[in-house]
Short mmCIF file of C-alpha atoms in Angstrom, two decimals:
data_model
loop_
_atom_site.label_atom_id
_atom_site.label_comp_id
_atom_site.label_asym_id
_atom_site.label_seq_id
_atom_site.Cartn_x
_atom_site.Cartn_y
_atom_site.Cartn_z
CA UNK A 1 0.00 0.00 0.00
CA UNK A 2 1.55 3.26 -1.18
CA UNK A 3 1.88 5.89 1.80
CA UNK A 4 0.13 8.61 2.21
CA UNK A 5 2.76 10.99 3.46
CA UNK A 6 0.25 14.43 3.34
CA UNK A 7 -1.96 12.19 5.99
CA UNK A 8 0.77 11.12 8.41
CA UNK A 9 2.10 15.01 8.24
CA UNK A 10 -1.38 16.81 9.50
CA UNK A 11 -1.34 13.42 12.20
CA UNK A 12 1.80 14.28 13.28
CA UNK A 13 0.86 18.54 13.61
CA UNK A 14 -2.43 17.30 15.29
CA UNK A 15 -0.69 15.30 17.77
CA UNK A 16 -3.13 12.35 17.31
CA UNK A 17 -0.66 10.09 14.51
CA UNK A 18 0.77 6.90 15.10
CA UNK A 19 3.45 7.90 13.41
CA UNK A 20 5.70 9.32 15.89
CA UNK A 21 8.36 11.27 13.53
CA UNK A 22 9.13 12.08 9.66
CA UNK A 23 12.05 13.23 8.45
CA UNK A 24 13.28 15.56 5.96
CA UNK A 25 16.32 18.54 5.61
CA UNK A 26 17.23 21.03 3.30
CA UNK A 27 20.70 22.61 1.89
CA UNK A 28 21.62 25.37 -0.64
CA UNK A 29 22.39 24.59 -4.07
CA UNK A 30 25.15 27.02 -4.93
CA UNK A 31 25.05 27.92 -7.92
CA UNK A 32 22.23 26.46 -9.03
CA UNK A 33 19.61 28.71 -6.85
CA UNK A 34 18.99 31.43 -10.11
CA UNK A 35 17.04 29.72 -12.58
CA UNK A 36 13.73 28.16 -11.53
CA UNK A 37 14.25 25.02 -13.47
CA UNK A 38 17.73 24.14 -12.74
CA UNK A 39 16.67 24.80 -8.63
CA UNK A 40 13.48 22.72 -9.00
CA UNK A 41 15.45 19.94 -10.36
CA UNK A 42 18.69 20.04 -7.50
CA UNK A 43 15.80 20.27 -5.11
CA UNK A 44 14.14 17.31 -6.63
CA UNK A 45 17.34 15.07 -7.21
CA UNK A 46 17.94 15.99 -3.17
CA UNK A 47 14.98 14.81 -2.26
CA UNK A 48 14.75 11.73 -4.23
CA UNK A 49 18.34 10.88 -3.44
CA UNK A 50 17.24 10.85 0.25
CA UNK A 51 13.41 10.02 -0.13
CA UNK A 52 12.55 13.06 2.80
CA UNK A 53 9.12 12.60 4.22
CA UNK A 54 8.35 16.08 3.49
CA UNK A 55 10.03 18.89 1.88
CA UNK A 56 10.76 22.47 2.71
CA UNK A 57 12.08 24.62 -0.33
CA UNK A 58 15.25 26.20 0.34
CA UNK A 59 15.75 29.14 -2.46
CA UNK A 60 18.50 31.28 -2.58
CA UNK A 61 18.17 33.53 0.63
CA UNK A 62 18.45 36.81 -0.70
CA UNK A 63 15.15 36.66 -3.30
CA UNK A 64 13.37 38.58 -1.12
CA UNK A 65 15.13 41.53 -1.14
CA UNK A 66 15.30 41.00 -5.23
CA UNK A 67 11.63 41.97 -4.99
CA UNK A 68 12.20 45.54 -4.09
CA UNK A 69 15.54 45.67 -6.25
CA UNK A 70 18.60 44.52 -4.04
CA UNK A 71 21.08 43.18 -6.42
CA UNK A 72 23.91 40.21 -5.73
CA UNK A 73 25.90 38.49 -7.10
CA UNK A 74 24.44 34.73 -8.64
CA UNK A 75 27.66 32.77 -7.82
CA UNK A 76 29.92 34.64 -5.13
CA UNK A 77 28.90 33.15 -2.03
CA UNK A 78 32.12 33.90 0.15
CA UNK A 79 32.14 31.77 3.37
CA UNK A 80 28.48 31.24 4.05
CA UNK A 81 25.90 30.05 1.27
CA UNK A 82 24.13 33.58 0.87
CA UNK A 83 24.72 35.32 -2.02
CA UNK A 84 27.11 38.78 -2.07
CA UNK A 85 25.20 42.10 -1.78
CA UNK A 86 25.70 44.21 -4.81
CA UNK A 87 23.43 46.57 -4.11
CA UNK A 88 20.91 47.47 -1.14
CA UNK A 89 17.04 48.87 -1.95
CA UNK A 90 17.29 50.91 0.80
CA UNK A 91 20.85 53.13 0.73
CA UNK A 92 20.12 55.73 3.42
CA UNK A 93 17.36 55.41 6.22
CA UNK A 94 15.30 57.89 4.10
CA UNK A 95 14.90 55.34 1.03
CA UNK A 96 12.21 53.13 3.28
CA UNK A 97 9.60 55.47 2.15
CA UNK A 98 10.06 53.91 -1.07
CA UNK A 99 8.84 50.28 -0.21
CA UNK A 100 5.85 50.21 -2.06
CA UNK A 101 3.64 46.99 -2.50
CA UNK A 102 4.10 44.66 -5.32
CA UNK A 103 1.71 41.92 -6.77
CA UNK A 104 2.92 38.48 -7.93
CA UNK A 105 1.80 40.11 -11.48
CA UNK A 106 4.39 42.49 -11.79
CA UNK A 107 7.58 40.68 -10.30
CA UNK A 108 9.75 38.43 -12.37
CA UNK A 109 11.61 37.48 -9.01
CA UNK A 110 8.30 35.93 -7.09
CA UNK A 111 7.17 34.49 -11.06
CA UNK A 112 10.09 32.69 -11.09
CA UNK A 113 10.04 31.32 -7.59
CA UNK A 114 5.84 30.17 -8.15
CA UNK A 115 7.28 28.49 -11.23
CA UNK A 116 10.24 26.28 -9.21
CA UNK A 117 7.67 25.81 -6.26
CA UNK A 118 5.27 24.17 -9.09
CA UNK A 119 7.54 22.09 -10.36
CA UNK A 120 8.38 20.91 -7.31
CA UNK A 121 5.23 20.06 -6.01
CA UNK A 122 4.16 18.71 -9.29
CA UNK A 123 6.65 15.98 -8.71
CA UNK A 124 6.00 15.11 -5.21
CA UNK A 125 2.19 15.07 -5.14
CA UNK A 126 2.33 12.76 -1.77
CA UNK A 127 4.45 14.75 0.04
CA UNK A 128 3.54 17.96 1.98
CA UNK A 129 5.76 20.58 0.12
CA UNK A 130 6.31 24.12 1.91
CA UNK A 131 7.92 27.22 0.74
CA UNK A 132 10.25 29.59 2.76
CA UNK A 133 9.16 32.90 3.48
CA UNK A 134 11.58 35.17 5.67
CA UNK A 135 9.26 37.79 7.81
CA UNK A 136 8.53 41.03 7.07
CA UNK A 137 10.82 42.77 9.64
CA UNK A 138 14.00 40.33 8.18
CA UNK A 139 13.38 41.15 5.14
CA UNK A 140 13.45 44.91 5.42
CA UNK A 141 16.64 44.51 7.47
CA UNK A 142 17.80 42.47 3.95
CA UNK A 143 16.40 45.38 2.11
CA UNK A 144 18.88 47.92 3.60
CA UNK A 145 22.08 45.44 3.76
CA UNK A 146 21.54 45.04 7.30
CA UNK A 147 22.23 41.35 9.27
CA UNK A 148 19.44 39.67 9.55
CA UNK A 149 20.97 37.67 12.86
CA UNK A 150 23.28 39.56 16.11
CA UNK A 151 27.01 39.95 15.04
CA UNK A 152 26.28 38.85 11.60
CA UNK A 153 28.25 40.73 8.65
CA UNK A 154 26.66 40.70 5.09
CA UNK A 155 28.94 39.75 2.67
CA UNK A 156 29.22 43.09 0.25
CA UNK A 157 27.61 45.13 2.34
CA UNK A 158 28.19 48.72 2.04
CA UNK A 159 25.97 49.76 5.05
CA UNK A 160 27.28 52.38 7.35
CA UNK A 161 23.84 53.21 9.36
CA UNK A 162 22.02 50.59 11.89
CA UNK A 163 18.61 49.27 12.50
CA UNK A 164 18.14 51.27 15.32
CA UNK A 165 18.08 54.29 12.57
CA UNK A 166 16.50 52.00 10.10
CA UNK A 167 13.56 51.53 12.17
CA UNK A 168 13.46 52.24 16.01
CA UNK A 169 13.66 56.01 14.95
CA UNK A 170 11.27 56.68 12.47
CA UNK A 171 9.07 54.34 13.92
CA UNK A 172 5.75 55.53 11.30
CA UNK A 173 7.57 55.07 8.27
CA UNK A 174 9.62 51.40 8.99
CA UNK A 175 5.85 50.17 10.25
CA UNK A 176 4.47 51.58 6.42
CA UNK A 177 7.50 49.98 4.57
CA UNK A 178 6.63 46.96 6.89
CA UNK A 179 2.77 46.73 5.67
CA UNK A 180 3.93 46.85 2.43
CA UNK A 181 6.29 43.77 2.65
CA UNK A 182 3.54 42.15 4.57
CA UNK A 183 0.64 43.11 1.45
CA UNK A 184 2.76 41.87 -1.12
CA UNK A 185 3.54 38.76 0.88
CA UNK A 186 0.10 37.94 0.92
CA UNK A 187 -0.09 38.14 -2.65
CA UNK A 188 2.96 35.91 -3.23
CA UNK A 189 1.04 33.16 -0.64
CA UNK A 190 -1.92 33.43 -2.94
CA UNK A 191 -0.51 32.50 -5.62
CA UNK A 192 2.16 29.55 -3.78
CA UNK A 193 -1.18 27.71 -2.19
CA UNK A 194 -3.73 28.64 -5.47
CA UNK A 195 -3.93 25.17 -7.53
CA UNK A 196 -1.44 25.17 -10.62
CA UNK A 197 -4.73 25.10 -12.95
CA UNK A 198 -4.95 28.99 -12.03
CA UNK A 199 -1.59 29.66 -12.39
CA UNK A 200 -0.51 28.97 -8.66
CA UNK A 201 1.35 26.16 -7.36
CA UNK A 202 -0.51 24.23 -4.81
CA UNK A 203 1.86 24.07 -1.96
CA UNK A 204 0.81 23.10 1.29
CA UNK A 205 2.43 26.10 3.12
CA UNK A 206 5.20 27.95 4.73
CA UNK A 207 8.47 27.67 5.96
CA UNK A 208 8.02 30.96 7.92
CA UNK A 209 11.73 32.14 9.15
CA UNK A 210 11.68 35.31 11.40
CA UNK A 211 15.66 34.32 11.47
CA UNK A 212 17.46 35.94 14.10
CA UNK A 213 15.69 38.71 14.87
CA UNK A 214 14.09 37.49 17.89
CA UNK A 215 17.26 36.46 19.40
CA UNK A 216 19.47 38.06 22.14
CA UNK A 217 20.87 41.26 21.31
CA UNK A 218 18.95 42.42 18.55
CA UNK A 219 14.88 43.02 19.09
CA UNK A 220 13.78 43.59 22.82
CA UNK A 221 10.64 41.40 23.05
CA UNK A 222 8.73 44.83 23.44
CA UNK A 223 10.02 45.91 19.84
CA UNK A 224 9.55 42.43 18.38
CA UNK A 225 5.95 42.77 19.17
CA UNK A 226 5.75 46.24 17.61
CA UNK A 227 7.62 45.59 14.51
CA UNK A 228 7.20 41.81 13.52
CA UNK A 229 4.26 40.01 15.56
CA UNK A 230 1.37 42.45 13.97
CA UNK A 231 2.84 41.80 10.64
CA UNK A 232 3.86 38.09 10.71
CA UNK A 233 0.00 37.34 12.25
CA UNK A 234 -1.37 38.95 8.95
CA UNK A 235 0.59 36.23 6.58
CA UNK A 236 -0.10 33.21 9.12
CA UNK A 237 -3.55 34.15 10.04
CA UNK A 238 -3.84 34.31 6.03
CA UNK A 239 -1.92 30.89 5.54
CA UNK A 240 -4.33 29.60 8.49
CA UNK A 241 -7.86 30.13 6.31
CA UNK A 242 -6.26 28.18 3.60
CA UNK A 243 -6.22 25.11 6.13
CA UNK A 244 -2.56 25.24 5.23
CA UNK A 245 0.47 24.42 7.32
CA UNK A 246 3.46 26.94 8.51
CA UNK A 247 6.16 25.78 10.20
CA UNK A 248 7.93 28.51 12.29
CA UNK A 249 11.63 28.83 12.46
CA UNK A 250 13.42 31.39 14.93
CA UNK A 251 17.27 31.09 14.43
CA UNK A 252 20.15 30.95 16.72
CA UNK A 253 21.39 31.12 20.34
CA UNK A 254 18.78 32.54 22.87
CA UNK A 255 16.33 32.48 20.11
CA UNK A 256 12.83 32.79 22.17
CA UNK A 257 10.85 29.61 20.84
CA UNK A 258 7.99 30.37 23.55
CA UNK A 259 7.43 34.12 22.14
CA UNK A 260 5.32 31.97 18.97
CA UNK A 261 3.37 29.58 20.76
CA UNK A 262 0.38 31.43 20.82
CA UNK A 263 1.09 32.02 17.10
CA UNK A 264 -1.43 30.03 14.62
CA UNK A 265 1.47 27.78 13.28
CA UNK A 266 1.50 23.91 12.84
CA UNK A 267 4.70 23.58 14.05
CA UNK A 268 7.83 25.59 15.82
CA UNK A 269 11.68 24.94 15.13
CA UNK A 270 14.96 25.93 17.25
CA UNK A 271 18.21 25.09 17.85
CA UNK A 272 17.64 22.87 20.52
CA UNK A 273 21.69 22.28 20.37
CA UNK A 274 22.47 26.03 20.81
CA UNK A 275 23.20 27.78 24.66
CA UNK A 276 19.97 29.72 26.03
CA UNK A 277 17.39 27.30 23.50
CA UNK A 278 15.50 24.84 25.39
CA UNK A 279 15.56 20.75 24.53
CA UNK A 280 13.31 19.48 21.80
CA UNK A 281 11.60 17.59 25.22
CA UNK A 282 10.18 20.82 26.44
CA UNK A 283 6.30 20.92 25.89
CA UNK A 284 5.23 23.88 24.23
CA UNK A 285 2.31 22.81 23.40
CA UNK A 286 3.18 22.59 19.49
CA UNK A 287 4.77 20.29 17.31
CA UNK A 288 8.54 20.25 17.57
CA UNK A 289 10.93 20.10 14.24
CA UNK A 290 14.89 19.12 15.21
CA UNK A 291 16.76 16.40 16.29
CA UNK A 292 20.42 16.81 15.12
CA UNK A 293 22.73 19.79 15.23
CA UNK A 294 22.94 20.88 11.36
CA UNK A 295 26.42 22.05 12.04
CA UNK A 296 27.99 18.09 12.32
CA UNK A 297 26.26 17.12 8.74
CA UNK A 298 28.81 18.85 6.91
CA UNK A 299 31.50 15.70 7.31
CA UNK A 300 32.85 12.35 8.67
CA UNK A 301 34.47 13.68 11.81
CA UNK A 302 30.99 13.07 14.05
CA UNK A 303 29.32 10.55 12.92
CA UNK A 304 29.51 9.47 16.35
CA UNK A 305 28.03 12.46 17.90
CA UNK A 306 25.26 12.60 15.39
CA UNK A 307 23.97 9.07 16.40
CA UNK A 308 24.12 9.82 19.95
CA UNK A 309 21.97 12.82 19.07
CA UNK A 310 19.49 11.01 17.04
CA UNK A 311 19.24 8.43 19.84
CA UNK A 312 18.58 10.94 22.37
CA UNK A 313 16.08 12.67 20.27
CA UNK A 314 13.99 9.61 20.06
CA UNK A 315 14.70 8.53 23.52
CA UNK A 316 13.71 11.63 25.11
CA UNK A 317 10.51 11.91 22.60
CA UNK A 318 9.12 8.59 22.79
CA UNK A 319 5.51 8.69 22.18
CA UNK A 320 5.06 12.11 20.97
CA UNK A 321 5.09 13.20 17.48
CA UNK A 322 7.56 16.08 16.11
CA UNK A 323 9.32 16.60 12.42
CA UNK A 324 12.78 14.89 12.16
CA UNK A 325 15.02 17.20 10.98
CA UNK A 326 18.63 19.07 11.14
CA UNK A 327 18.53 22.13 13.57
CA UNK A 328 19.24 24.47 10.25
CA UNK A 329 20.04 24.28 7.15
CA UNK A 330 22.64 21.47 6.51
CA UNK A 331 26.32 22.64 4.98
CA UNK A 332 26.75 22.53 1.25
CA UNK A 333 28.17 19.84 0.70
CA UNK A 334 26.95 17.48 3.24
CA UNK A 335 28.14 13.73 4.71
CA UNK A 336 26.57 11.51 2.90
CA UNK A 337 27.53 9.23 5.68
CA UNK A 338 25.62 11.41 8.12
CA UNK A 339 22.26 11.94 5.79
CA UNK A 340 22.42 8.54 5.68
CA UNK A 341 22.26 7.99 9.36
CA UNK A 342 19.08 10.70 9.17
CA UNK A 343 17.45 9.21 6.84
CA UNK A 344 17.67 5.29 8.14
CA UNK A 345 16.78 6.65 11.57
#
């Protein structure tokens, strides 16, 4: 009997499933992350090649930013898999007055990533297929050159002025630019969840990454609220009427998993292997994605340590459902040694 992998998915976010885990994970293709049919196909070979349970599309990490005319560089990727700033949309604090809304309709950057999310999803009809979506407040941060996690430096970045000027002082105009993101977000979900017969391409959600802006150092929790909660509620409320999924993904150390549990999401991921995070064992009261530290899949040397970490995982979850995967997104390249230990888990 063939699986029904969609099923087993909405068991496991509904906490009543049998099954008590499916795996999946998700790498950059460098150099292959421009062109919607060469990425749909490296993300299909991946996930063939490793026969994930379900799949979260991993497009080049700077395509939001393309939207409002940021400009990198398709193949320099210096020492981290994020493509080098050419150009910021927003060169002075002054230039967020320009963030206008855009439709699907009129941008060749979110065309091109509906096409490679169709094609994707065309091929993996029994699999629930998700595509990423950074939040509003991350990407205006992208939109100005800005890091979008504490201590971070963007590769070609040109950016002499802070977020603090960016947004915390002209508090009206960041929260206009920020509506604006959020409208034409909306749009862009449309079209990902509308069946391909109308032109869409019949996802079955989001990836939602707020990345490290609700960590230590950068947003209070008091400015998080103001300048990303109101905004990323709009897109997941949205995503919600669907009867889609969204799984929520706050990024590194100190990264404040329990500010999104009231947030309508299917299910939350941390690094449950950074200092400050708490274990994938703490109940939340939401489904739990991790299981391995994404930073040993890169080679042989812990193969070791990555057992011991799957072990634990299903040790210390025993009975209760979550999503398999790395804690991030795995290095490019990757063990195959260690996928393989992931994947025969």
């Amino acid at each position: 009997m063939t699986r029904n992998r969609t099923e087993e998915f909405v068991g496991i976010i509904d906490a009543d499933s049998t099954t008590p885990f499916l795996r999946s994970a998700w790498q950059h293709f460098n150099g292959h992350e421009n062109d919607a049919k060469d990425f749909a196909q490296h993300t299909i070979d991946f996930v063939e090649k490793w026969d994930w349970d379900w799949i979260k599309i991993n497009p080049r990490a700077t395509y939001f930013a393309e939207v409002w005319g940021a400009q990198f560089s398709p193949n320099d990727y210096g020492d981290v898999p994020v493509q080098k700033q050419l150009k910021a949309a927003i060169e002075k604090p002054a230039d967020v007055a320009s963030i206008t809304a855009r439709t699907v309709a009129e941008s060749d950057i979110l065309q091109e990533h509906v096409e490679g999310a169709r094609l994707i999803k065309a091929h993996f009809p029994d699999r629930v297929t998700i595509q990423t979506m950074f939040s509003p407040l991350s990407t205006l941060l992208q939109l100005a050159g800005l890091p979008l996690y504490p201590n971070m430096v963007v590769y070609g970045s040109e950016t002499t002025f802070t977020r603090k000027e960016l947004i915390l002082e002209q508090p009206e105009d960041a929260k206009k630019a920020l509506q604006a993101i959020t409208d034409t977000f909306i749009d862009y979900l449309d079209a990902l969840v509308a069946d391909p017969k109308d032109g869409g391409a019949g996802l079955d959600g989001l990836f939602y990454a707020v990345t490290g802006t609700a960590s230590d150092g950068y947003f209070s929790e008091e400015e998080f609220k103001e300048f990303s909660t109101p905004y990323d509620l709009q897109i997941l409320e949205k995503l919600k009427e669907y009867g889609k999924v969204s799984v929520l993904h706050t990024c590194q150390k100190n990264s404040h998993p329990q500010w999104f549990t009231s947030y309508p999401i299917s299910a939350l991921q941390w690094d449950q292997f950074l200092p400050d995070n708490p274990e994938i064992t703490e109940d939340m009261g939401i489904t739990p994605v991790g299981g391995v530290n994404y930073s040993l899949l890169g080679d042989d040397q812990h193969l070791d340590e990555v057992g011991e970490q799957l072990s634990e995982t299903f040790k210390s979850r025993a009975g209760k459902p979550f999503l398999l995967a790395p804690s991030c997104t795995i290095p490019t390249p990757a063990s195959d040694s260690a996928l393989t230990l992931l994947q025969e888990a």
